[in-house]
């Protein structure tokens, strides 16, 4: 028997008090009681704006900006009902996964429905966790707004009020500024549907740190159930990044406020996907809970990517982005700019401002070449991938973070080459931002022409060949402009713990595969399916694996003892811990797509390299 949630007027006094903010007929008034969760569902109540037509369609989004997939948030809505001002139920017909038609809409007063959180739902084609919702009663609420709140067809430009009753002491971490707030209530107002869906909120007991970075107030909010991550630690590391970003962007951040909102999953079922979702004044992160010192480098990298989205596409973008259609999949062809250049910025800023070494930066680009050419179609036009990234070419979407970033790296180097090291990608994006800015869009088909006029004819040819065209990028040609040697394949010797495949488990541990095990692994005696417990008395999990191996290899000498403990199923089916012993040895390995600084670059190459990597930090 399904228990029905009751809809009450628990925020009537708040809404009455604030009714003067906007005309009652011209605003959506939503109310949600976070103290009443039943079966991972929340009750939503909407006091509707005045409707003048006899019928109207009510929608939750099918797709939202920055996701490049059809989320179909309407599939998580149950028991949607519409009422007139006397409480009489009006006829409602379901249109599709995301839409409902309401009859006698000119009499419509209230809509109520239940919404199921996406993290725990068993619906096919799951919403990405960073774009979804989670309702943990008394602990934490992830409110990605498109998962809870709908709009009427033709009325997206009206303002929205969101009134939340919350558990005592809970804090709403968001880029929104509350209209009213208390220990048990928050009320927010959004200008329109675009603003609404651009504004995630996380409710929990507060762990927050606020930074002042130049002209911007920056909030860092953390939910980490086992306290493995803290806002103070994250803020200290993000401050370095934000100061670097300020200098990288000509001395001023393009926003006056920003919120980094982190949910570290240490209680719920592990998701096969983790990540983050960018917004104009915030970014939301759904990540696995890990010891902060082990994971901070990855967290800063992903935070850097999301933060730089304030430039693209949140400032520079096409009609398809700025006039986004939430219920038809109409995407731009310029993912190379929105995601690719942003991913490039996220890493380049750290090398340019001295947070990472040139070798670390080049290694990142090297890995992107390898992943791009190993797992994706290198002759697929990037413009075509972009237009169909939520459809036909969805399996190729991951390449926007690989080849997309490499397109920007090569474009950056080519601009420096053509300008005698006086003009680079960040200058081009600055000029594009002046041309367009937050309130003006470009037409998808016109962008290459605009860039060509701002730069050089050769840049137009580059975009035609490697972005709109199907030609693979000749990486050696572009990296050599900065005295960077591109080596397709090189052999080397390094320590190994056996050449075993390392695969994540749902619990955040490391499972081993022995198909390509080398002699070191054979002597140690691994068996397929072993789970790593420790290496030389250092406990191992997925969270610290990379750091543990790096530290191990840095300290090992040939002939040192290796002691590795694994969990293994015994002959009677019980799990036991087995100790494997062996001797450290180097084995010959190979790596592809290596990028190295040339020892004797020409004067021109050195000039471009110094401009590209900012010689003051070399």
Coordinates of C-alpha atoms in Angstrom, one line a residue:
X1 CA 0.0 0.0 0.0
X2 CA 1.5 3.3 -1.1
X3 CA 1.4 6.0 1.6
X4 CA 0.1 9.3 0.2
X5 CA 1.9 12.5 1.2
X6 CA -0.2 15.4 2.4
X7 CA 0.1 18.8 0.8
X8 CA -0.3 21.6 3.3
X9 CA -0.2 25.3 3.4
X10 CA 2.9 25.2 5.6
X11 CA 4.4 28.3 3.9
X12 CA 1.3 30.4 3.6
X13 CA 2.5 33.0 6.0
X14 CA 5.8 33.4 4.2
X15 CA 4.2 33.6 0.8
X16 CA 1.6 36.1 2.1
X17 CA 4.3 38.2 3.7
X18 CA 6.2 38.3 0.4
X19 CA 3.3 38.7 -2.0
X20 CA 4.4 42.2 -2.7
X21 CA 7.6 41.1 -4.4
X22 CA 5.7 40.4 -7.7
X23 CA 2.1 40.4 -8.8
X24 CA 0.4 37.2 -7.6
X25 CA -0.9 36.6 -11.1
X26 CA 2.6 36.8 -12.7
X27 CA 4.7 34.4 -10.6
X28 CA 5.1 30.7 -10.0
X29 CA 4.9 30.0 -6.2
X30 CA 6.4 26.6 -5.3
X31 CA 6.5 25.2 -1.8
X32 CA 8.4 22.1 -0.6
X33 CA 8.6 20.6 2.9
X34 CA 11.9 18.9 3.4
X35 CA 10.9 17.6 6.8
X36 CA 8.3 15.3 5.1
X37 CA 10.0 12.6 3.0
X38 CA 8.1 9.4 2.3
X39 CA 9.8 6.6 0.3
X40 CA 12.4 8.9 -1.3
X41 CA 9.6 11.2 -2.5
X42 CA 8.8 14.8 -1.8
X43 CA 5.5 16.6 -2.2
X44 CA 5.5 19.6 -4.4
X45 CA 2.9 22.3 -4.4
X46 CA 2.6 25.0 -7.1
X47 CA 0.4 28.1 -6.7
X48 CA 0.0 28.9 -10.4
X49 CA 0.3 32.1 -12.3
X50 CA -2.9 33.3 -14.0
X51 CA -3.7 31.3 -17.1
X52 CA -5.9 32.9 -19.8
X53 CA -6.3 29.9 -22.1
X54 CA -8.7 27.0 -21.8
X55 CA -6.0 24.4 -22.0
X56 CA -2.3 24.6 -21.2
X57 CA 0.7 22.2 -21.2
X58 CA 2.8 21.9 -18.1
X59 CA 6.3 20.5 -18.5
X60 CA 9.4 19.3 -16.6
X61 CA 12.5 19.5 -18.7
X62 CA 13.5 16.8 -21.1
X63 CA 17.0 18.2 -21.5
X64 CA 18.9 21.0 -19.7
X65 CA 22.0 23.0 -20.7
X66 CA 25.4 21.5 -20.1
X67 CA 24.3 17.8 -19.9
X68 CA 24.1 16.8 -23.6
X69 CA 21.7 14.0 -22.8
X70 CA 18.0 13.6 -22.5
X71 CA 17.3 13.5 -18.8
X72 CA 13.5 13.3 -19.0
X73 CA 12.9 14.6 -15.5
X74 CA 9.1 14.1 -15.9
X75 CA 9.5 10.4 -15.5
X76 CA 10.2 11.0 -11.8
X77 CA 6.9 12.8 -11.3
X78 CA 3.9 10.9 -9.8
X79 CA 0.3 11.7 -9.0
X80 CA 0.1 15.1 -10.7
X81 CA -3.2 16.8 -10.0
X82 CA -4.6 20.2 -10.8
X83 CA -7.2 22.2 -8.9
X84 CA -9.3 25.3 -9.2
X85 CA -9.5 27.9 -6.4
X86 CA -12.3 26.0 -4.7
X87 CA -10.3 22.8 -4.6
X88 CA -12.2 21.1 -7.4
X89 CA -9.9 18.8 -9.4
X90 CA -9.4 19.7 -13.1
X91 CA -8.9 17.2 -15.9
X92 CA -5.2 16.4 -16.6
X93 CA -3.9 14.3 -19.6
X94 CA -0.4 13.0 -19.8
X95 CA 1.3 14.1 -23.1
X96 CA 4.6 12.2 -22.8
X97 CA 7.3 11.5 -20.3
X98 CA 7.7 15.2 -19.5
X99 CA 4.4 16.9 -20.3
X100 CA 0.7 17.2 -19.1
X101 CA -2.2 18.9 -20.6
X102 CA -4.6 20.7 -18.2
X103 CA -8.2 21.4 -19.2
X104 CA -10.2 24.4 -18.0
X105 CA -6.8 26.0 -17.4
X106 CA -8.3 29.5 -17.1
X107 CA -9.7 28.2 -13.7
X108 CA -6.4 26.7 -12.6
X109 CA -5.2 27.6 -9.1
X110 CA -2.9 24.9 -7.8
X111 CA -0.9 21.9 -9.0
X112 CA 0.4 19.2 -6.7
X113 CA 2.6 16.2 -7.4
X114 CA 5.1 13.8 -5.9
X115 CA 8.7 13.7 -7.1
X116 CA 11.0 10.7 -6.7
X117 CA 14.7 11.3 -6.2
X118 CA 16.7 10.2 -9.2
X119 CA 19.6 8.7 -7.3
X120 CA 17.5 5.8 -5.9
X121 CA 15.1 5.4 -8.7
X122 CA 15.1 2.2 -10.9
X123 CA 14.1 4.0 -14.1
X124 CA 16.0 3.1 -17.3
X125 CA 18.4 5.7 -18.7
X126 CA 19.4 7.2 -15.4
X127 CA 20.0 10.9 -14.9
X128 CA 23.6 11.8 -14.3
X129 CA 24.0 12.0 -10.5
X130 CA 25.4 15.6 -10.7
X131 CA 22.2 16.6 -12.5
X132 CA 19.9 14.6 -10.4
X133 CA 18.1 14.7 -7.0
X134 CA 18.6 13.0 -3.7
X135 CA 16.4 13.2 -0.6
X136 CA 18.1 11.8 2.5
X137 CA 15.6 12.5 5.3
X138 CA 17.3 14.5 8.1
X139 CA 20.7 14.4 6.4
X140 CA 21.0 15.9 3.0
X141 CA 18.9 17.1 0.1
X142 CA 20.2 17.6 -3.4
X143 CA 17.9 19.9 -5.3
X144 CA 18.8 20.2 -8.9
X145 CA 15.9 22.3 -9.8
X146 CA 14.8 20.8 -13.1
X147 CA 14.2 17.6 -11.2
X148 CA 11.5 19.2 -9.1
X149 CA 10.0 22.2 -10.7
X150 CA 8.1 22.6 -14.0
X151 CA 6.8 25.5 -16.1
X152 CA 3.9 26.2 -18.4
X153 CA 4.3 26.3 -22.1
X154 CA 4.8 29.9 -23.3
X155 CA 5.3 31.2 -19.7
X156 CA 9.0 30.5 -19.1
X157 CA 9.9 34.1 -18.7
X158 CA 7.8 34.6 -15.6
X159 CA 9.6 34.7 -12.2
X160 CA 9.6 31.7 -9.8
X161 CA 9.4 31.7 -6.0
X162 CA 10.8 28.6 -4.2
X163 CA 9.7 28.2 -0.5
X164 CA 11.4 25.5 1.5
X165 CA 10.6 24.3 5.0
X166 CA 13.7 22.5 6.2
X167 CA 15.0 20.6 9.2
X168 CA 16.2 22.9 12.0
X169 CA 19.7 24.2 11.4
X170 CA 20.0 23.1 7.8
X171 CA 21.8 25.5 5.5
X172 CA 21.0 26.0 1.8
X173 CA 24.2 26.0 -0.2
X174 CA 23.5 27.7 -3.5
X175 CA 24.5 30.5 -5.9
X176 CA 21.1 32.1 -5.2
X177 CA 20.6 34.8 -2.6
X178 CA 17.7 34.1 -0.3
X179 CA 14.8 36.6 -0.1
X180 CA 14.0 35.3 3.4
X181 CA 15.8 32.8 5.6
X182 CA 15.4 31.4 9.1
X183 CA 16.5 28.3 11.0
X184 CA 13.6 26.3 9.5
X185 CA 12.7 28.1 6.2
X186 CA 14.3 29.5 3.1
X187 CA 12.7 31.4 0.3
X188 CA 14.3 32.1 -3.1
X189 CA 13.3 33.9 -6.2
X190 CA 14.4 33.2 -9.8
X191 CA 13.9 35.6 -12.7
X192 CA 12.6 33.0 -15.1
X193 CA 12.9 29.3 -16.0
X194 CA 16.5 29.7 -17.3
X195 CA 17.6 31.2 -14.0
X196 CA 15.7 28.5 -12.1
X197 CA 17.3 25.6 -13.9
X198 CA 20.7 27.3 -13.5
X199 CA 20.5 27.3 -9.7
X200 CA 21.2 24.0 -7.8
X201 CA 20.7 24.0 -4.0
X202 CA 22.1 21.6 -1.4
X203 CA 20.4 21.4 2.1
X204 CA 22.4 20.0 5.0
X205 CA 24.0 20.9 8.3
X206 CA 26.5 23.5 7.2
X207 CA 30.2 22.8 6.5
X208 CA 31.0 26.0 4.6
X209 CA 33.9 28.3 4.1
X210 CA 33.8 31.7 2.3
X211 CA 36.6 33.2 0.4
X212 CA 37.1 36.7 -1.0
X213 CA 39.0 36.5 -4.3
X214 CA 39.5 39.8 -5.9
X215 CA 36.0 41.1 -6.7
X216 CA 34.2 37.8 -6.0
X217 CA 32.7 36.3 -2.9
X218 CA 33.2 32.5 -3.2
X219 CA 31.3 29.9 -1.1
X220 CA 32.7 26.4 -0.6
X221 CA 30.0 24.0 0.8
X222 CA 30.7 20.4 1.6
X223 CA 28.7 17.4 2.6
X224 CA 30.9 14.5 3.6
X225 CA 29.1 12.0 5.9
X226 CA 32.3 10.6 7.4
X227 CA 34.1 14.0 7.5
X228 CA 36.8 12.8 5.0
X229 CA 36.5 16.1 3.2
X230 CA 36.1 19.5 4.7
X231 CA 35.2 22.9 3.2
X232 CA 38.3 24.5 4.9
X233 CA 40.7 22.2 3.2
X234 CA 39.0 22.5 -0.2
X235 CA 38.8 26.2 0.1
X236 CA 42.5 26.5 0.8
X237 CA 43.3 24.6 -2.4
X238 CA 40.6 26.3 -4.5
X239 CA 41.9 29.7 -3.4
X240 CA 45.2 29.0 -5.2
X241 CA 43.2 28.0 -8.3
X242 CA 40.9 31.1 -8.2
X243 CA 43.8 33.5 -7.7
X244 CA 45.5 31.8 -10.7
X245 CA 42.2 32.1 -12.7
X246 CA 41.9 35.8 -11.8
X247 CA 45.4 36.5 -13.2
X248 CA 44.8 34.2 -16.2
X249 CA 41.6 36.2 -17.0
X250 CA 43.4 39.6 -17.0
X251 CA 43.1 40.3 -13.3
X252 CA 39.4 40.1 -12.7
X253 CA 37.0 37.2 -12.2
X254 CA 33.9 37.5 -14.5
X255 CA 31.5 37.0 -11.6
X256 CA 31.0 38.8 -8.3
X257 CA 29.8 35.7 -6.4
X258 CA 30.2 31.9 -6.9
X259 CA 29.3 28.7 -5.0
X260 CA 31.2 25.4 -5.2
X261 CA 28.8 22.8 -3.9
X262 CA 30.2 19.4 -3.1
X263 CA 28.4 16.2 -2.2
X264 CA 30.7 13.3 -1.3
X265 CA 28.9 10.0 -1.4
X266 CA 29.9 7.9 1.5
X267 CA 26.5 6.5 2.5
X268 CA 24.5 5.7 -0.6
X269 CA 25.0 3.1 -3.3
X270 CA 28.0 3.9 -5.4
X271 CA 27.2 5.3 -8.9
X272 CA 29.1 4.2 -11.9
X273 CA 29.2 7.9 -12.9
X274 CA 30.6 10.8 -10.9
X275 CA 31.1 14.3 -12.0
X276 CA 30.0 17.9 -11.9
X277 CA 27.6 20.3 -13.5
X278 CA 28.4 23.9 -14.3
X279 CA 26.1 26.9 -13.7
X280 CA 26.4 30.7 -14.1
X281 CA 27.1 31.4 -10.4
X282 CA 27.7 27.9 -9.0
X283 CA 28.8 24.3 -9.8
X284 CA 27.5 21.1 -8.2
X285 CA 29.7 18.1 -7.6
X286 CA 28.6 14.5 -7.0
X287 CA 31.8 12.6 -6.1
X288 CA 32.8 9.6 -4.1
X289 CA 33.9 10.3 -0.5
X290 CA 37.6 10.0 -0.2
X291 CA 40.4 11.2 2.1
X292 CA 40.8 14.8 1.0
X293 CA 44.6 14.7 0.8
X294 CA 44.5 11.7 -1.6
X295 CA 41.9 13.2 -3.9
X296 CA 42.5 16.9 -3.9
X297 CA 44.4 17.1 -7.2
X298 CA 41.5 15.5 -9.0
X299 CA 39.0 17.7 -7.2
X300 CA 40.9 20.8 -8.1
X301 CA 41.1 19.7 -11.8
X302 CA 37.4 19.1 -12.0
X303 CA 36.6 22.3 -10.1
X304 CA 38.8 24.2 -12.5
X305 CA 36.9 22.9 -15.5
X306 CA 33.5 23.8 -14.0
X307 CA 34.6 27.2 -12.9
X308 CA 35.9 28.1 -16.4
X309 CA 32.5 27.4 -17.8
X310 CA 31.6 30.9 -16.7
X311 CA 33.5 32.0 -19.9
X312 CA 32.1 29.3 -22.2
X313 CA 29.3 28.7 -22.7
X314 CA 27.8 30.8 -19.9
X315 CA 29.2 34.0 -21.5
X316 CA 30.1 33.1 -25.1
X317 CA 27.5 30.8 -26.7
X318 CA 25.1 30.4 -29.6
X319 CA 21.3 30.8 -29.9
X320 CA 20.8 27.1 -29.1
X321 CA 22.4 27.7 -25.6
X322 CA 21.1 31.2 -24.7
X323 CA 17.5 30.4 -25.9
X324 CA 17.6 26.8 -24.7
X325 CA 14.7 24.6 -25.5
X326 CA 14.1 22.4 -22.5
X327 CA 11.7 20.0 -24.2
X328 CA 13.2 19.5 -27.6
X329 CA 16.8 18.3 -28.2
X330 CA 18.3 21.2 -30.2
X331 CA 22.0 21.4 -29.6
X332 CA 24.8 23.6 -30.8
X333 CA 27.6 22.4 -33.1
X334 CA 30.3 24.0 -30.9
X335 CA 31.1 21.6 -28.1
X336 CA 34.8 22.0 -29.1
X337 CA 34.4 25.6 -27.6
X338 CA 32.0 25.0 -24.7
X339 CA 33.5 21.8 -23.3
X340 CA 36.8 21.3 -25.2
X341 CA 38.3 24.8 -24.6
X342 CA 37.0 24.8 -21.0
X343 CA 38.8 21.5 -20.3
X344 CA 41.9 22.9 -21.9
X345 CA 41.7 26.0 -19.7
X346 CA 41.3 23.9 -16.6
X347 CA 44.7 22.4 -17.1
X348 CA 46.5 25.2 -19.0
X349 CA 45.8 27.8 -16.2
X350 CA 47.5 25.6 -13.7
X351 CA 50.7 25.3 -15.9
X352 CA 50.5 29.0 -17.0
X353 CA 50.2 30.2 -13.4
X354 CA 52.8 27.9 -11.9
X355 CA 50.5 25.5 -10.0
X356 CA 51.7 22.6 -12.1
X357 CA 55.0 21.9 -14.0
X358 CA 55.2 21.9 -17.8
X359 CA 55.9 18.2 -17.7
X360 CA 52.7 17.5 -15.8
X361 CA 50.7 19.6 -18.2
X362 CA 52.3 17.9 -21.3
X363 CA 51.6 14.5 -19.7
X364 CA 47.9 15.4 -19.4
X365 CA 47.8 16.4 -23.1
X366 CA 49.7 13.2 -24.0
X367 CA 47.1 11.1 -22.2
X368 CA 44.3 12.9 -24.0
X369 CA 45.8 12.1 -27.4
X370 CA 46.1 8.4 -26.4
X371 CA 42.5 8.2 -25.0
X372 CA 41.1 10.1 -28.0
X373 CA 42.8 7.9 -30.6
X374 CA 42.3 4.6 -28.7
X375 CA 38.6 4.9 -27.8
X376 CA 37.0 7.4 -30.1
X377 CA 36.5 8.1 -33.8
X378 CA 39.3 10.4 -34.8
X379 CA 37.8 11.3 -38.2
X380 CA 34.3 12.2 -36.9
X381 CA 33.7 16.0 -37.5
X382 CA 33.5 17.7 -34.1
X383 CA 30.6 19.9 -35.3
X384 CA 28.6 16.7 -36.2
X385 CA 29.5 15.1 -32.9
X386 CA 28.2 18.2 -31.1
X387 CA 24.8 18.4 -32.9
X388 CA 24.1 14.7 -32.2
X389 CA 25.8 14.3 -28.8
X390 CA 22.5 13.4 -27.2
X391 CA 21.5 11.2 -30.0
X392 CA 23.4 9.4 -32.8
X393 CA 26.8 10.2 -31.5
X394 CA 26.2 9.9 -27.8
X395 CA 28.9 7.2 -27.4
X396 CA 31.4 9.6 -28.8
X397 CA 30.6 12.4 -26.3
X398 CA 33.5 11.7 -24.0
X399 CA 35.9 12.8 -26.8
X400 CA 34.9 16.4 -26.1
X401 CA 37.1 16.2 -23.0
X402 CA 39.9 14.6 -24.9
X403 CA 40.2 15.7 -28.5
X404 CA 38.1 18.8 -27.7
X405 CA 40.9 20.0 -25.3
X406 CA 43.5 19.1 -27.8
X407 CA 41.8 21.2 -30.5
X408 CA 42.2 24.2 -28.2
X409 CA 45.8 23.4 -27.4
X410 CA 46.7 23.3 -31.1
X411 CA 44.6 26.4 -31.8
X412 CA 46.4 28.2 -28.9
X413 CA 49.8 27.3 -30.4
X414 CA 48.8 28.2 -33.9
X415 CA 47.6 31.6 -32.8
X416 CA 50.9 32.2 -31.0
X417 CA 52.8 31.2 -34.1
X418 CA 50.8 33.5 -36.4
X419 CA 50.9 36.4 -34.0
X420 CA 54.6 36.2 -33.2
X421 CA 53.7 35.1 -29.7
X422 CA 51.4 38.2 -29.1
X423 CA 47.9 36.7 -29.2
X424 CA 46.6 33.4 -27.8
X425 CA 43.4 31.5 -27.2
X426 CA 42.5 33.4 -24.0
X427 CA 42.8 36.7 -26.0
X428 CA 40.5 35.3 -28.6
X429 CA 37.9 34.3 -26.0
X430 CA 38.2 37.7 -24.4
X431 CA 37.4 39.3 -27.7
X432 CA 34.5 37.0 -28.3
X433 CA 33.2 37.8 -24.9
X434 CA 33.3 41.5 -25.8
X435 CA 31.4 40.8 -29.0
X436 CA 28.7 38.7 -27.4
X437 CA 28.7 38.6 -23.6
X438 CA 26.0 37.1 -21.4
X439 CA 23.0 38.7 -23.2
X440 CA 23.9 38.2 -26.8
X441 CA 24.3 35.0 -28.8
X442 CA 26.0 34.1 -32.0
X443 CA 24.5 32.1 -34.8
X444 CA 25.9 28.6 -34.9
X445 CA 26.9 28.8 -38.6
X446 CA 28.6 32.2 -38.2
X447 CA 31.1 31.6 -35.5
X448 CA 34.0 30.3 -37.7
X449 CA 33.7 33.4 -39.9
X450 CA 33.7 35.7 -36.8
X451 CA 36.8 34.0 -35.4
X452 CA 38.5 34.2 -38.8
X453 CA 37.9 38.0 -38.9
X454 CA 39.2 38.4 -35.4
X455 CA 42.4 36.4 -36.2
X456 CA 43.9 35.0 -39.4
X457 CA 42.7 33.2 -42.6
X458 CA 44.8 30.3 -41.5
X459 CA 42.7 29.9 -38.3
X460 CA 39.6 29.7 -40.5
X461 CA 41.3 26.8 -42.4
X462 CA 42.2 25.1 -39.1
X463 CA 38.6 25.2 -38.0
X464 CA 37.4 23.9 -41.3
X465 CA 39.9 21.1 -41.4
X466 CA 40.0 19.9 -37.8
X467 CA 36.7 20.9 -36.2
X468 CA 34.2 21.0 -39.1
X469 CA 36.2 18.6 -41.2
X470 CA 37.3 15.0 -40.8
X471 CA 41.1 15.4 -40.9
X472 CA 43.0 14.0 -37.9
X473 CA 45.1 16.7 -36.2
X474 CA 48.8 16.4 -37.0
X475 CA 49.9 16.9 -33.4
X476 CA 53.6 16.9 -34.2
X477 CA 53.2 19.9 -36.5
X478 CA 51.4 22.0 -33.9
X479 CA 53.4 21.1 -30.8
X480 CA 56.7 21.6 -32.6
X481 CA 55.7 25.3 -32.9
X482 CA 56.6 25.6 -29.2
X483 CA 59.6 23.3 -29.3
X484 CA 57.6 20.4 -28.0
X485 CA 58.7 17.0 -29.4
X486 CA 55.9 14.6 -30.2
X487 CA 57.0 10.9 -30.0
X488 CA 54.4 8.4 -31.3
X489 CA 55.8 5.6 -29.2
X490 CA 58.8 5.2 -26.8
X491 CA 60.0 2.3 -24.7
X492 CA 61.2 2.6 -21.1
X493 CA 61.8 0.6 -17.9
X494 CA 59.8 1.1 -14.7
X495 CA 58.8 -0.7 -11.6
X496 CA 55.6 -2.7 -11.6
X497 CA 53.5 -4.6 -9.1
X498 CA 52.7 -7.2 -11.8
X499 CA 51.1 -5.8 -14.9
X500 CA 47.7 -6.7 -13.5
X501 CA 44.5 -4.8 -14.6
X502 CA 43.0 -2.7 -11.9
X503 CA 39.2 -2.3 -11.9
X504 CA 37.0 -0.4 -9.5
X505 CA 34.5 -2.2 -7.3
X506 CA 31.1 -0.8 -6.3
X507 CA 32.6 -0.4 -2.8
X508 CA 35.4 1.7 -3.9
X509 CA 38.1 -1.0 -3.8
X510 CA 40.4 -2.4 -6.5
X511 CA 39.8 -5.7 -8.2
X512 CA 42.6 -7.3 -10.2
X513 CA 42.6 -9.0 -13.6
X514 CA 45.5 -11.3 -14.6
X515 CA 45.0 -11.6 -18.4
X516 CA 48.1 -9.5 -19.3
X517 CA 50.1 -10.2 -16.1
X518 CA 53.9 -10.0 -16.4
X519 CA 56.6 -12.0 -14.8
X520 CA 56.6 -10.0 -11.6
X521 CA 52.9 -10.7 -11.2
X522 CA 53.3 -14.4 -12.0
X523 CA 56.1 -14.7 -9.3
X524 CA 53.8 -12.9 -6.8
X525 CA 51.1 -15.4 -7.5
X526 CA 48.0 -13.2 -8.3
X527 CA 44.7 -15.0 -9.1
X528 CA 42.1 -13.4 -11.3
X529 CA 39.5 -11.6 -9.2
X530 CA 41.9 -10.8 -6.3
X531 CA 41.0 -7.6 -4.5
X532 CA 43.9 -5.4 -3.3
X533 CA 44.2 -4.9 0.5
X534 CA 47.6 -3.4 1.0
X535 CA 51.0 -2.9 -0.7
X536 CA 54.0 -2.9 1.6
X537 CA 51.7 -2.3 4.6
X538 CA 50.0 0.7 2.9
X539 CA 46.2 0.0 2.8
X540 CA 44.8 0.4 -0.7
X541 CA 41.5 1.7 -2.0
X542 CA 40.5 3.2 -5.3
X543 CA 40.8 6.7 -3.7
X544 CA 44.5 6.4 -2.8
X545 CA 45.7 3.8 -5.4
X546 CA 47.4 6.3 -7.8
X547 CA 49.2 8.1 -5.0
X548 CA 50.2 4.9 -3.2
X549 CA 51.8 3.5 -6.4
X550 CA 53.5 6.7 -7.2
X551 CA 55.1 6.8 -3.7
X552 CA 56.0 3.1 -3.9
X553 CA 57.8 3.4 -7.3
X554 CA 59.6 6.5 -6.1
X555 CA 61.1 4.7 -3.1
X556 CA 61.7 1.2 -4.6
X557 CA 65.1 -0.2 -5.6
X558 CA 65.8 -3.3 -7.7
X559 CA 65.7 -6.3 -5.4
X560 CA 63.6 -4.7 -2.6
X561 CA 60.9 -7.0 -1.1
X562 CA 57.3 -6.6 -2.2
X563 CA 54.6 -7.7 0.1
X564 CA 51.0 -7.5 -1.2
X565 CA 47.9 -8.6 0.6
X566 CA 44.8 -9.5 -1.3
X567 CA 41.3 -10.7 -0.6
X568 CA 40.6 -14.0 -2.3
X569 CA 37.7 -16.5 -2.3
X570 CA 38.9 -19.8 -0.8
X571 CA 37.9 -23.3 -2.0
X572 CA 35.0 -23.4 0.4
X573 CA 33.7 -20.0 -0.8
X574 CA 34.9 -17.9 2.1
X575 CA 36.8 -14.6 1.6
X576 CA 40.3 -14.7 3.1
X577 CA 43.3 -12.4 3.1
X578 CA 46.3 -13.9 1.4
X579 CA 49.8 -12.5 1.6
X580 CA 51.9 -12.5 -1.7
X581 CA 55.6 -11.9 -1.6
X582 CA 58.1 -11.1 -4.3
X583 CA 61.0 -9.0 -5.4
X584 CA 60.8 -5.5 -7.0
X585 CA 62.0 -5.4 -10.6
X586 CA 61.8 -3.1 -13.5
X587 CA 60.2 -4.3 -16.7
X588 CA 60.3 -2.8 -20.2
X589 CA 57.1 -0.9 -21.1
X590 CA 56.0 1.4 -23.9
X591 CA 53.9 4.5 -24.0
X592 CA 52.3 6.3 -26.9
X593 CA 51.9 10.0 -27.9
X594 CA 54.7 11.3 -25.6
X595 CA 55.2 15.1 -25.4
X596 CA 58.6 16.4 -24.3
X597 CA 60.3 19.8 -24.2
X598 CA 63.0 19.9 -26.9
X599 CA 66.5 20.5 -25.4
X600 CA 67.5 22.9 -28.2
X601 CA 64.5 24.8 -29.5
X602 CA 65.0 27.6 -32.0
X603 CA 64.6 31.2 -31.0
X604 CA 61.1 31.3 -32.4
X605 CA 60.1 28.0 -30.8
X606 CA 61.3 29.2 -27.4
X607 CA 59.5 32.5 -27.8
X608 CA 56.2 30.7 -28.5
X609 CA 56.9 28.2 -25.7
X610 CA 57.6 31.0 -23.1
X611 CA 54.4 32.8 -24.1
X612 CA 52.4 29.5 -24.0
X613 CA 53.7 28.4 -20.6
X614 CA 54.3 31.9 -19.2
X615 CA 58.0 32.1 -18.9
X616 CA 57.8 33.9 -15.5
X617 CA 57.0 30.6 -13.9
X618 CA 59.6 28.5 -15.7

